[in-house]
Every structure is written in C-alpha cells, then in structure tokens.
PDB file of C-alpha atoms in Angstrom:
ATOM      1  CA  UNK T   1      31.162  18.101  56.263  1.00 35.00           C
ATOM      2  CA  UNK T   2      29.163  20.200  54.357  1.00 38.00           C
ATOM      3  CA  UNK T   3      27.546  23.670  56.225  1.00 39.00           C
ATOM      4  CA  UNK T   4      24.455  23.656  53.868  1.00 41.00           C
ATOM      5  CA  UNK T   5      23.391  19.700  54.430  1.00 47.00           C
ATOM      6  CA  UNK T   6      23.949  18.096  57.549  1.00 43.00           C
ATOM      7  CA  UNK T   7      23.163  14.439  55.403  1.00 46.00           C
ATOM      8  CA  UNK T   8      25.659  14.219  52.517  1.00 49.00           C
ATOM      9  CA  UNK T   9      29.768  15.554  53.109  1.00 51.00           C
ATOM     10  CA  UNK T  10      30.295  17.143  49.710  1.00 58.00           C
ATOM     11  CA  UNK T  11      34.131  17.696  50.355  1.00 63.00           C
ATOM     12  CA  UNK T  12      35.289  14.499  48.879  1.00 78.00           C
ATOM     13  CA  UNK T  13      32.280  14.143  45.956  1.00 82.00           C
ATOM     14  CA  UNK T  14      33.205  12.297  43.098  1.00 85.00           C
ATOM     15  CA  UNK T  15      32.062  11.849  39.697  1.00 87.00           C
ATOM     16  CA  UNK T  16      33.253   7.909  38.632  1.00 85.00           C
ATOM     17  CA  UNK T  17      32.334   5.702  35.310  1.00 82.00           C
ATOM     18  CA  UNK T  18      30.358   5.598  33.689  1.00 85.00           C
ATOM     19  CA  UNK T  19      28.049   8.211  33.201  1.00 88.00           C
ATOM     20  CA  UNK T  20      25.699   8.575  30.138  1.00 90.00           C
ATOM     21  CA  UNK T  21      22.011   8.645  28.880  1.00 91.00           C
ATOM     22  CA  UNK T  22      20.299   5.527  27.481  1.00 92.00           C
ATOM     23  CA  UNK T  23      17.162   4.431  25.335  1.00 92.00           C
ATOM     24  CA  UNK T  24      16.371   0.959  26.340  1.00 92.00           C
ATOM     25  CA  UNK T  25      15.787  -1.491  23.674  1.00 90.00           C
ATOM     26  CA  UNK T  26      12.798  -4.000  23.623  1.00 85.00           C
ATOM     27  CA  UNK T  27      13.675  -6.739  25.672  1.00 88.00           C
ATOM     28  CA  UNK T  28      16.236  -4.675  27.784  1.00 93.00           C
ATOM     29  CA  UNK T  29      16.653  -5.071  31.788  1.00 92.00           C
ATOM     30  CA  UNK T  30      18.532  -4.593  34.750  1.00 92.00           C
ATOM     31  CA  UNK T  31      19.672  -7.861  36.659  1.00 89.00           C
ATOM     32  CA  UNK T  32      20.445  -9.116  40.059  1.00 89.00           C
ATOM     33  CA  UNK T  33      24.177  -9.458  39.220  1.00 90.00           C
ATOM     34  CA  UNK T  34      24.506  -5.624  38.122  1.00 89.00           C
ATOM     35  CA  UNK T  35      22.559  -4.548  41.420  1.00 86.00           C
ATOM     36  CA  UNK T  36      25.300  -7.015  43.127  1.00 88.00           C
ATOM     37  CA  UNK T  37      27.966  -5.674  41.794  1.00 89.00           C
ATOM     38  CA  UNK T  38      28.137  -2.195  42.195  1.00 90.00           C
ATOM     39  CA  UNK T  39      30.701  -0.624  44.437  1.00 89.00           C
ATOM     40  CA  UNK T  40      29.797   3.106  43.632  1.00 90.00           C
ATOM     41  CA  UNK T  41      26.340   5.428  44.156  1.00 91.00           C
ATOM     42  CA  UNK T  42      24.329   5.591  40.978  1.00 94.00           C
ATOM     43  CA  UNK T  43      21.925   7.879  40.384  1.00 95.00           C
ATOM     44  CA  UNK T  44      18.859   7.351  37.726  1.00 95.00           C
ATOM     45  CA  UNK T  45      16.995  10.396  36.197  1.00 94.00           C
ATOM     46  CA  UNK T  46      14.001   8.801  33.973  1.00 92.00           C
ATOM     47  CA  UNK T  47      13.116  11.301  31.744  1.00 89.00           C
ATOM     48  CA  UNK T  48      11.196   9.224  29.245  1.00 86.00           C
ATOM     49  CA  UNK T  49       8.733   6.027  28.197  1.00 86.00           C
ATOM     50  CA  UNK T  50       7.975   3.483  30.949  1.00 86.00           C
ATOM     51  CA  UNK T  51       9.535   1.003  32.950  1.00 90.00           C
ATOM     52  CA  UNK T  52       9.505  -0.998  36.624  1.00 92.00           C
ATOM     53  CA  UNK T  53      12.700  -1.352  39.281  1.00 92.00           C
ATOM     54  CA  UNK T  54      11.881  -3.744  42.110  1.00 89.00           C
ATOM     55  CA  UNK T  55      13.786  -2.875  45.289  1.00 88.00           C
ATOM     56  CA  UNK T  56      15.369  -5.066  48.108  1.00 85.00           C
ATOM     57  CA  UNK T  57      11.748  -5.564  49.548  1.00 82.00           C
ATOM     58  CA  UNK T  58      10.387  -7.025  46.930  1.00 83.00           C
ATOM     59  CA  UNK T  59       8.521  -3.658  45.724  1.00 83.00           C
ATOM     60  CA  UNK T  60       8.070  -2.862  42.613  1.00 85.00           C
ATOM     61  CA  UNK T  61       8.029   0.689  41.799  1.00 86.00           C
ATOM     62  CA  UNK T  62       6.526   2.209  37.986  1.00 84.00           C
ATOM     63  CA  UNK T  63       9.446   3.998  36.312  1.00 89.00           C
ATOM     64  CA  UNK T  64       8.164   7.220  33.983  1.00 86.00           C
ATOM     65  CA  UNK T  65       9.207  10.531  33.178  1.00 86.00           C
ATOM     66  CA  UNK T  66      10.406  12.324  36.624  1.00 86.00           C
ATOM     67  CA  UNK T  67      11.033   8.917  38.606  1.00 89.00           C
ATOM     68  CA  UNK T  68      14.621   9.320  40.301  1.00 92.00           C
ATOM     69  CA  UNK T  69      16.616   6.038  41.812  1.00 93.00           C
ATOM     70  CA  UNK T  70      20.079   6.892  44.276  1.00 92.00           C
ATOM     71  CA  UNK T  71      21.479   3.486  44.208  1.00 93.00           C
ATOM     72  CA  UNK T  72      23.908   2.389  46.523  1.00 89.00           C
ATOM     73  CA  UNK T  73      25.996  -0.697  47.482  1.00 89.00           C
ATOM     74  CA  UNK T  74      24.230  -3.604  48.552  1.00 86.00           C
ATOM     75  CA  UNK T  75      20.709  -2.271  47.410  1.00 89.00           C
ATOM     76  CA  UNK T  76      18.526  -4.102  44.750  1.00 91.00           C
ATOM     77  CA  UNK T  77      16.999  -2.931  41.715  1.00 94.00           C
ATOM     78  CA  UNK T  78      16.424  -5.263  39.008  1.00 94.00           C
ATOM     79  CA  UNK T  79      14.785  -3.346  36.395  1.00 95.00           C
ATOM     80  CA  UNK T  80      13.017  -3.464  33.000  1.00 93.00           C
ATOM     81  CA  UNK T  81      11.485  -1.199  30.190  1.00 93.00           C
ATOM     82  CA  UNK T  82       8.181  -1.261  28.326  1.00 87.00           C
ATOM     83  CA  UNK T  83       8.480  -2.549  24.670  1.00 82.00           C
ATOM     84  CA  UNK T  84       5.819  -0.467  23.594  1.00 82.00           C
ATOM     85  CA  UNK T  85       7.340   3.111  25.940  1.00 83.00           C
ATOM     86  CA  UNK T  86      11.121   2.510  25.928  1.00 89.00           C
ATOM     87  CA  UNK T  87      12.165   3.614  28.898  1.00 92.00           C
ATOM     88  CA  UNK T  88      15.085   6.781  28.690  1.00 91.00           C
ATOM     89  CA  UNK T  89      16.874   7.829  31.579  1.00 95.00           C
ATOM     90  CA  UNK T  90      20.400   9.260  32.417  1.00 94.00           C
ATOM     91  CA  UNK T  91      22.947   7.806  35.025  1.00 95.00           C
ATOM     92  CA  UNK T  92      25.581   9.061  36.915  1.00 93.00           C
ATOM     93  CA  UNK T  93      28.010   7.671  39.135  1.00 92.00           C
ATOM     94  CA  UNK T  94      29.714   8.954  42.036  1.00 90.00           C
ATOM     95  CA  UNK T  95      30.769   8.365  45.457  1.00 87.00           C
ATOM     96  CA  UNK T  96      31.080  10.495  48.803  1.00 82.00           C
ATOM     97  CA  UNK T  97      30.846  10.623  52.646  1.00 78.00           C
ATOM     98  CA  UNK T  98      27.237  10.291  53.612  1.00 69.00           C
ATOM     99  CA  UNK T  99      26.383  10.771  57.765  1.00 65.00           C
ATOM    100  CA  UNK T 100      22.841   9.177  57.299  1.00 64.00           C
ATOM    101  CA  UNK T 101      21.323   6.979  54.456  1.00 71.00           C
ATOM    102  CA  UNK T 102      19.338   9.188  52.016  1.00 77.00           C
ATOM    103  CA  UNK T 103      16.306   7.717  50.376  1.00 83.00           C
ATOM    104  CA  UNK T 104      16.390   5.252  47.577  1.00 88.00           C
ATOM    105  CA  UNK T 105      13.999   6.689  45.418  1.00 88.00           C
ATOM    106  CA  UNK T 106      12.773  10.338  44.969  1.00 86.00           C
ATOM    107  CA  UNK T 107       9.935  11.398  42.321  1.00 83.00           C
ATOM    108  CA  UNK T 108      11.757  15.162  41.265  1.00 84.00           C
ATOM    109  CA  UNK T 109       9.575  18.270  41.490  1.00 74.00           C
ATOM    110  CA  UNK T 110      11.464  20.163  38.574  1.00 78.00           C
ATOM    111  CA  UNK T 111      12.226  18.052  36.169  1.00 79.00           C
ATOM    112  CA  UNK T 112      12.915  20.402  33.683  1.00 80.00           C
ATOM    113  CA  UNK T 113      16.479  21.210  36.070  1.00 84.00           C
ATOM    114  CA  UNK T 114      17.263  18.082  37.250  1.00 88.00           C
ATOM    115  CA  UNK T 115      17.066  16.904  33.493  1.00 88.00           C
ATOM    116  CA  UNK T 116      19.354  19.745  32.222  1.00 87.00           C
ATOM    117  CA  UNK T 117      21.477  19.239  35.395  1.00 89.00           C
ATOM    118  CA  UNK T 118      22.329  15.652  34.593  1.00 91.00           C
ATOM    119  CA  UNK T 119      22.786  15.794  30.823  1.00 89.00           C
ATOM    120  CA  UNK T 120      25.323  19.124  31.563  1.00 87.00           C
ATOM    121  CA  UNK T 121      26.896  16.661  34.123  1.00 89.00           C
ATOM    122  CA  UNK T 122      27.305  13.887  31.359  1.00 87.00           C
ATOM    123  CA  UNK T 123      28.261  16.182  28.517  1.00 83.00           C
ATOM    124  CA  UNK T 124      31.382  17.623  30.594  1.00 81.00           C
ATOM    125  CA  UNK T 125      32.087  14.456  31.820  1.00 78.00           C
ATOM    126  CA  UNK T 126      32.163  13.204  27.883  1.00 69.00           C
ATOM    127  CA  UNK T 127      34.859  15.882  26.662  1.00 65.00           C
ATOM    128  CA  UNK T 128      37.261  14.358  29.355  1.00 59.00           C
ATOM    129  CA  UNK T 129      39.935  12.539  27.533  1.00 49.00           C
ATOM    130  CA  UNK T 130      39.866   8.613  28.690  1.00 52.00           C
ATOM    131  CA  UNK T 131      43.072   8.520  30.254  1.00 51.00           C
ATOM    132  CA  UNK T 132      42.298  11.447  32.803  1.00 49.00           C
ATOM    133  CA  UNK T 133      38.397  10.513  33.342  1.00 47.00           C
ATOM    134  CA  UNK T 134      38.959  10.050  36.784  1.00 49.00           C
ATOM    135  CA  UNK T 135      40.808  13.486  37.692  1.00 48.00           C
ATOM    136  CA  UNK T 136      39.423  15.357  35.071  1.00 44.00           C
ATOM    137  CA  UNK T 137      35.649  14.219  36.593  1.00 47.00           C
ATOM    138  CA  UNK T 138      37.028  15.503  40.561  1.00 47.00           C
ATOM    139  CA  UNK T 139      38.662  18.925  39.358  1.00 43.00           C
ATOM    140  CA  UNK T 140      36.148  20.364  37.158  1.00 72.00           C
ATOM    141  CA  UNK T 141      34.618  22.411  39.896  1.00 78.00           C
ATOM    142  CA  UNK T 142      31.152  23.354  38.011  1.00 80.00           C
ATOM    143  CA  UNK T 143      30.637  19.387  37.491  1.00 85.00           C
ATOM    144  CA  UNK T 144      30.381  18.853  40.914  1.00 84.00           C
ATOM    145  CA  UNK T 145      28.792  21.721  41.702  1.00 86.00           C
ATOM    146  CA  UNK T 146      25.976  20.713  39.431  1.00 86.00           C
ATOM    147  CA  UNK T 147      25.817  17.089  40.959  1.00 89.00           C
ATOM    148  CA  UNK T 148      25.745  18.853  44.913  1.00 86.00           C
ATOM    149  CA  UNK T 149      22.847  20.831  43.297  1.00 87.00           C
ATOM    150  CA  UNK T 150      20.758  17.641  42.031  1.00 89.00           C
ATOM    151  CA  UNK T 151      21.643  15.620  45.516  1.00 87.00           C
ATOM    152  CA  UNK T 152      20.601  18.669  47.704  1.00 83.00           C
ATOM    153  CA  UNK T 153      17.267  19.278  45.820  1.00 82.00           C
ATOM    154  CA  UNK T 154      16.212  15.485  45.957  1.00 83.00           C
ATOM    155  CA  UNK T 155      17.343  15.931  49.905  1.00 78.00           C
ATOM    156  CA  UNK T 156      15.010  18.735  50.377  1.00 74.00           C
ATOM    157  CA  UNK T 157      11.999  18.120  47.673  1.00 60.00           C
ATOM    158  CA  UNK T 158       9.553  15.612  49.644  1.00 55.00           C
ATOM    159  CA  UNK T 159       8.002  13.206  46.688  1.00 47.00           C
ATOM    160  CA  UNK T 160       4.978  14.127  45.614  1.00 44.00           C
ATOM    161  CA  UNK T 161       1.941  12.317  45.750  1.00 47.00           C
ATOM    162  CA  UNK T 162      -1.104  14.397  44.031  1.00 45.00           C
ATOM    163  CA  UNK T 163      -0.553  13.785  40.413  1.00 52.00           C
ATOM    164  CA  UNK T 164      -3.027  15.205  38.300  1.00 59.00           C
ATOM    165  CA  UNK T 165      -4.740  12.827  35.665  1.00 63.00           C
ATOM    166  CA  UNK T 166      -2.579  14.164  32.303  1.00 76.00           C
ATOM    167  CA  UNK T 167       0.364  15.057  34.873  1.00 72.00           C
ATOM    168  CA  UNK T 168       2.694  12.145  33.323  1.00 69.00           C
ATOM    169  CA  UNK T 169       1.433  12.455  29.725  1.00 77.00           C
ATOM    170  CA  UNK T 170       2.695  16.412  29.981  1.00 81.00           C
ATOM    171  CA  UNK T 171       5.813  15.411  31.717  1.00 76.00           C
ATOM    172  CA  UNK T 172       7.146  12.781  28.973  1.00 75.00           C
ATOM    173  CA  UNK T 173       6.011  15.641  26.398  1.00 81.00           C
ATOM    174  CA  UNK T 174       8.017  18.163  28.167  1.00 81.00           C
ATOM    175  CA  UNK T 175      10.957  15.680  28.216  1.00 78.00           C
ATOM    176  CA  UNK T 176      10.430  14.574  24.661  1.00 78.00           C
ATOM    177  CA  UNK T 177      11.177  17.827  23.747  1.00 83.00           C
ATOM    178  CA  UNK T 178      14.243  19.143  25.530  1.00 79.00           C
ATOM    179  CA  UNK T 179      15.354  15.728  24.166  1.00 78.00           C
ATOM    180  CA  UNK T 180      14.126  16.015  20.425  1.00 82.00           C
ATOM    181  CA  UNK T 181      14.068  19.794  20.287  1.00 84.00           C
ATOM    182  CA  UNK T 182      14.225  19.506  16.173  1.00 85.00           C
ATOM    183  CA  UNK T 183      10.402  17.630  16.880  1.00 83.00           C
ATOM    184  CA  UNK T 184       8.007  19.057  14.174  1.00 80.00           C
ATOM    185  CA  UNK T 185       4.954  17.060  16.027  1.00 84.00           C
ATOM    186  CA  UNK T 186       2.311  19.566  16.225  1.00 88.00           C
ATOM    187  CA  UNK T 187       0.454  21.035  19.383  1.00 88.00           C
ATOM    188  CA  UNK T 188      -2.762  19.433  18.102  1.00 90.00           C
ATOM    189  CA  UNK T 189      -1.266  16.225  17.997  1.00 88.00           C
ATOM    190  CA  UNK T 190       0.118  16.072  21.275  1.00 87.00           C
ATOM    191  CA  UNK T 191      -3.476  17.445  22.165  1.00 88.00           C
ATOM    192  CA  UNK T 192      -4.804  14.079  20.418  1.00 88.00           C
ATOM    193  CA  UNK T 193      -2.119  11.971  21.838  1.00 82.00           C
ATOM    194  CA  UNK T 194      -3.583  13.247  25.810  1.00 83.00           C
ATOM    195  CA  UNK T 195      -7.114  12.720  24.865  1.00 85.00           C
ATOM    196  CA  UNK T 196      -7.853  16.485  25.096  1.00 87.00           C
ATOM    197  CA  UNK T 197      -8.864  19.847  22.674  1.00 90.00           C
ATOM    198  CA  UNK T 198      -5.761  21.861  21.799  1.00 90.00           C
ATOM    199  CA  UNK T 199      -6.574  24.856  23.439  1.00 90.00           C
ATOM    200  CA  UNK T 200      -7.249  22.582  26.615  1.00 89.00           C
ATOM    201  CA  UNK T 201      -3.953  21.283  26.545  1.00 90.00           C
ATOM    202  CA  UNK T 202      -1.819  24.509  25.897  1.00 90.00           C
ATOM    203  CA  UNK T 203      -3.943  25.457  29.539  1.00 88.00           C
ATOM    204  CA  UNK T 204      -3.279  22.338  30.942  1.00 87.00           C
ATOM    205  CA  UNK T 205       0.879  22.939  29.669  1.00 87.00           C
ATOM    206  CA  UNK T 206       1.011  26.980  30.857  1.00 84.00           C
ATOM    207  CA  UNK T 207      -0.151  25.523  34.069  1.00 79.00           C
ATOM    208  CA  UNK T 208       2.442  22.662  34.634  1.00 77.00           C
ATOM    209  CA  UNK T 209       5.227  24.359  33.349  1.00 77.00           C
ATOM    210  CA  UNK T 210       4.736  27.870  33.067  1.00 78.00           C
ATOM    211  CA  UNK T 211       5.445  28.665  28.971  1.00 83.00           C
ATOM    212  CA  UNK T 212       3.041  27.611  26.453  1.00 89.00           C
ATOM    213  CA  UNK T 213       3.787  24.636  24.356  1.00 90.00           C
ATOM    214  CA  UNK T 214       5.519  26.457  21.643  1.00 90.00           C
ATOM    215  CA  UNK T 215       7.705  28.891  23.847  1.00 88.00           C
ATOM    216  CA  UNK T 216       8.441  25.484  25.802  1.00 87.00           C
ATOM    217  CA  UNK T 217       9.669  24.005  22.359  1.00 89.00           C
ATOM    218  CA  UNK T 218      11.314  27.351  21.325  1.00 90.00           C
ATOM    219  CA  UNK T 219      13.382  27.480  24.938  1.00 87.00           C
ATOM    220  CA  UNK T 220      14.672  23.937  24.542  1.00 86.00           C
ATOM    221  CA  UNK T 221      15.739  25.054  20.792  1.00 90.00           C
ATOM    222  CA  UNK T 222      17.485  27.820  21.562  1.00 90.00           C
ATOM    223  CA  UNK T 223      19.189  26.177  24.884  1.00 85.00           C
ATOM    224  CA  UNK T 224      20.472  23.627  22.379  1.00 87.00           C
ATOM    225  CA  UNK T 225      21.731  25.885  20.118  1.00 91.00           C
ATOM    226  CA  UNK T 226      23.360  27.596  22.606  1.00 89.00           C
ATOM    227  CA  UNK T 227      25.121  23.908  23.572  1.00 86.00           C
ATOM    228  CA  UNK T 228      26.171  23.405  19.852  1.00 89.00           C
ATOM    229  CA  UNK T 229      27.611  26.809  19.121  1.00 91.00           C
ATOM    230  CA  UNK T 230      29.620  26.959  21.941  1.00 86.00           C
ATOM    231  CA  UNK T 231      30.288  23.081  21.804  1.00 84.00           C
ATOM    232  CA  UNK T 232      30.868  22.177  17.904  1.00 88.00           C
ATOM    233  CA  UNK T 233      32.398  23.732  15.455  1.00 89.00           C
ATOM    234  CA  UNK T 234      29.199  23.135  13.213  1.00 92.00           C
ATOM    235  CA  UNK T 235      27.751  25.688  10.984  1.00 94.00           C
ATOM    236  CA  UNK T 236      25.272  27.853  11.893  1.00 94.00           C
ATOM    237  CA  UNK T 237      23.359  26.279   8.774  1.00 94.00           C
ATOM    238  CA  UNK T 238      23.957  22.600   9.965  1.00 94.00           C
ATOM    239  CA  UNK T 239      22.845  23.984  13.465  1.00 94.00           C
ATOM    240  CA  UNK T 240      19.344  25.154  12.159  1.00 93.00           C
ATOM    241  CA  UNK T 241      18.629  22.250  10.489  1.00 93.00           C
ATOM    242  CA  UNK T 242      19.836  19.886  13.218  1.00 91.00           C
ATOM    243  CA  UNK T 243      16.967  21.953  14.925  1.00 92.00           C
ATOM    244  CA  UNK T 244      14.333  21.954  12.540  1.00 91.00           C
ATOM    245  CA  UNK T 245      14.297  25.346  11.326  1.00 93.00           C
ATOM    246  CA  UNK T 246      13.675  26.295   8.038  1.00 90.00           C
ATOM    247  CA  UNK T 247      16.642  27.697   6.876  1.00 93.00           C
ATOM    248  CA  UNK T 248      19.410  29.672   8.833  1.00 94.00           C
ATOM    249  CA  UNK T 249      18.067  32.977   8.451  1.00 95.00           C
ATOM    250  CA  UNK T 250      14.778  31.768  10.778  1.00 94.00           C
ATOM    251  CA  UNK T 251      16.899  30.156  12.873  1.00 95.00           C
ATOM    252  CA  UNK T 252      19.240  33.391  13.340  1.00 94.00           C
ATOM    253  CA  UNK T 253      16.334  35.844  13.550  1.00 94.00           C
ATOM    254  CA  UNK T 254      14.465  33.363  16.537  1.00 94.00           C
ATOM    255  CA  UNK T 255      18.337  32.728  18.175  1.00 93.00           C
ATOM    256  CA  UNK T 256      18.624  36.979  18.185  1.00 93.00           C
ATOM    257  CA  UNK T 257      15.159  37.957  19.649  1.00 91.00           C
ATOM    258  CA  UNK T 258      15.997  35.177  22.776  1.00 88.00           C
ATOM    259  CA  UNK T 259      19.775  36.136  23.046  1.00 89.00           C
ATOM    260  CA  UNK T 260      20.469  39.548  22.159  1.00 91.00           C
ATOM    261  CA  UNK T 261      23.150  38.269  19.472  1.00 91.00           C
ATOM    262  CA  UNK T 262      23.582  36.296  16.393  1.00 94.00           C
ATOM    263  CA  UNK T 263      24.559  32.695  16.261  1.00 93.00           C
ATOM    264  CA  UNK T 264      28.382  34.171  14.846  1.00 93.00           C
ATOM    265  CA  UNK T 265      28.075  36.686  17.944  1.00 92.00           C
ATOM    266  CA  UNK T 266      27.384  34.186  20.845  1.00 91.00           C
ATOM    267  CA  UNK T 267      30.004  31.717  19.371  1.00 91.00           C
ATOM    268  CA  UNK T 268      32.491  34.217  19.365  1.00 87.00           C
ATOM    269  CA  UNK T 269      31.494  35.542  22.971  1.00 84.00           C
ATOM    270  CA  UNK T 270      32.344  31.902  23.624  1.00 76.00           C
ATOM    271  CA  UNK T 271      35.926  31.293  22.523  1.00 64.00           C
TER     272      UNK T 271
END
C-alpha cells in the first residue's frame, strides 16, 4: 500500500491496452456493450469539443474540455459526441489494488498537466514494440510514475463548481493549442470566436492560465519541438514547418531564447 494515498495501492499499477487519443467522428458513441465489457480501469481526459456520458443512474453528465471519467468494471457510461464540437479526449487503461472506490468522474483543476501527463503516458506507451506491450507498459518506471501523478491529483483536487462564463470557451482554446501548436488562428479571432474585444480576452487568458495568449502558443511550440527533436529523426527544417514557423532560422532563434541551445544542441544533449 502506498505511504502517500491511503485510497489507491500503487505497488502493483499497471498500464494495459489500449491507450491512445481520439477525435470522434459525427455520428460516433459509446454503447452499453463496451461499458459491459470492460474488465480493466479506464480513464478519460476530454480535452476538446463536446459530448454527454450517462452513468449507471441514469445521469447524464456534459463532456467538454477538462471533464475526466475513471471507469471501472461494472460501471455504465454510454457516451456520445456533438456533430457540430467533436468531442477529443485521451484514454488510458490500467489496473491496480484500490482499498476504497474513488469517484467516477472528476472535472481536473490543471488541465494544462493532466493533458501533457496523459499524452506523455500514451506516447511512451506507443514506442513499445507490440509483442512486449504488456511488460514494456509495467517496467518503464517514469510511465507509471506519471499515471500515480494524474490518479493522486484527481484524488486530492475536489471538482470545481464556480465556472466563470468564458471559463470553457478558454479551456478548449488552451487545449486546441497544445494540440494544434502549428495553429496560425489569430488572437483577435479567438477574441471573436468568445464574444469579447481582444485586449479583453488576452486579460481574461493571463488570468486563467497565467501566460498571455501568444507566450501560451509559443510554450506549447517549443514543448513540441522539444518532443520531436528528441523523438524523430526529422529535420530541424521539417520541425519548423510542422510548427508553423516561417522558416528554420525563426524557429531556431525562438527554440534558443526558451532553451538556452539550438535545435542541433538539444538533440544532441538528447542522444
């Protein structure tokens, strides 16, 4: 049993299949058969568009950007997307000892790290070869340590109820782009899109989340690039353009004044 959580036993935490992010299609949905048939704990992370999941009472609960589901055997939770907001999450399976039955559903009060928790849970998961997914899932150390990080901050983050009037709208934006960090859509735009002046909204942003629009975009950019240059063996050319930059010398100079180091540099730190 765990010393930090007296709920979950993290000594025999396992990461199963499948794991992955998804963009529903029109028309998508979760069915009573699924919910039936799992055998595992599954954990949701909606990070963008719209969606419903009704639960073994019969209540239906609004999917959207921050909206977190722990699924476990013999639960319910049929489930559906908007055609006009596909709904986006990531999902993650897993099992362990658990001393007490932790909520079904959490709304997450960071979802900027429980977002980049899940996707570096799913992208370590994806460079294990097929044949070893299993054991290669339960010995990587920092996977699980990531996944006990996620479970013990929806343990200990009560849901929160006071959402502000633009709180979602800023929340999918935020998510759209860590997501879509390449995005050339324009802080006036998204200033349109929420109904409010520009200079309004880059407020209304600094105040959610602490950077301003652009340095928001700039950090997802550069923690991308990051991902790829230690990840791929692209070039640092492809790599700028895969992130909307102009041209590789803009994308080196902006990579440099964040980092300390060149793109070449950091890769090379890396290997």
């Amino acid at each position: 049993m765990s010393s930090i959580d007296p709920v979950v036993s993290f000594n025999d935490l396992a990461i199963t299949h499948p794991c992955g992010s998804k963009t529903a299609e029109p028309g998508w949905g979760r069915d009573r058969e699924t919910s039936l048939a799992l055998r595992d704990h599954e954990l949701w992370l909606v990070w963008g568009g719209r969606g419903w999941m009704r639960d073994r009472h019969n209540q239906t609960h609004e999917l959207r950007p921050g909206f977190c589901a722990w699924m476990r055997p013999g639960g319910i939770y049929d489930a559906g997307t908007s055609d006009t907001q596909p709904l986006g999450f990531t999902y993650i399976h897993f099992t362990g000892s658990f001393s007490t039955e932790p909520p079904e559903f959490f709304e997450v009060a960071d979802l900027a790290f429980t977002d980049l928790a899940t996707r570096r849970i799913i992208e370590s998961i994806d460079r294990a070869t097929p044949d070893r997914w299993g054991e290669s899932a339960r010995a990587n150390p920092a996977t699980l340590t990531l996944l006990q990080a996620v479970l013990l901050d929806l343990l200990h983050t009560p849901a929160r109820q006071d959402r502000g009037p633009h709180e979602t709208a800023l929340t999918t934006l935020a998510a759209q782009m860590r997501h879509d960090p390449a995005s050339s859509i324009s802080i006036a735009q998204m200033a349109e899109d929420l109904g409010v002046s520009a200079a309004h909204f880059s407020r209304l942003f600094r105040q959610r989340f602490g950077k301003s629009p652009q340095q928001y975009r700039v950090a997802a950019r550069i923690e991308r690039a990051c991902h790829e240059l230690k990840e791929s063996s692209h070039a640092v050319s492809r790599i700028a353009d895969l992130l909307g930059y102009a041209d590789a010398f803009a994308f080196s100079k902006q990579f440099k004044q964040f980092t300390g180091r060149s793109p070449s540099a950091y890769r090379k730190g890396q290997s």
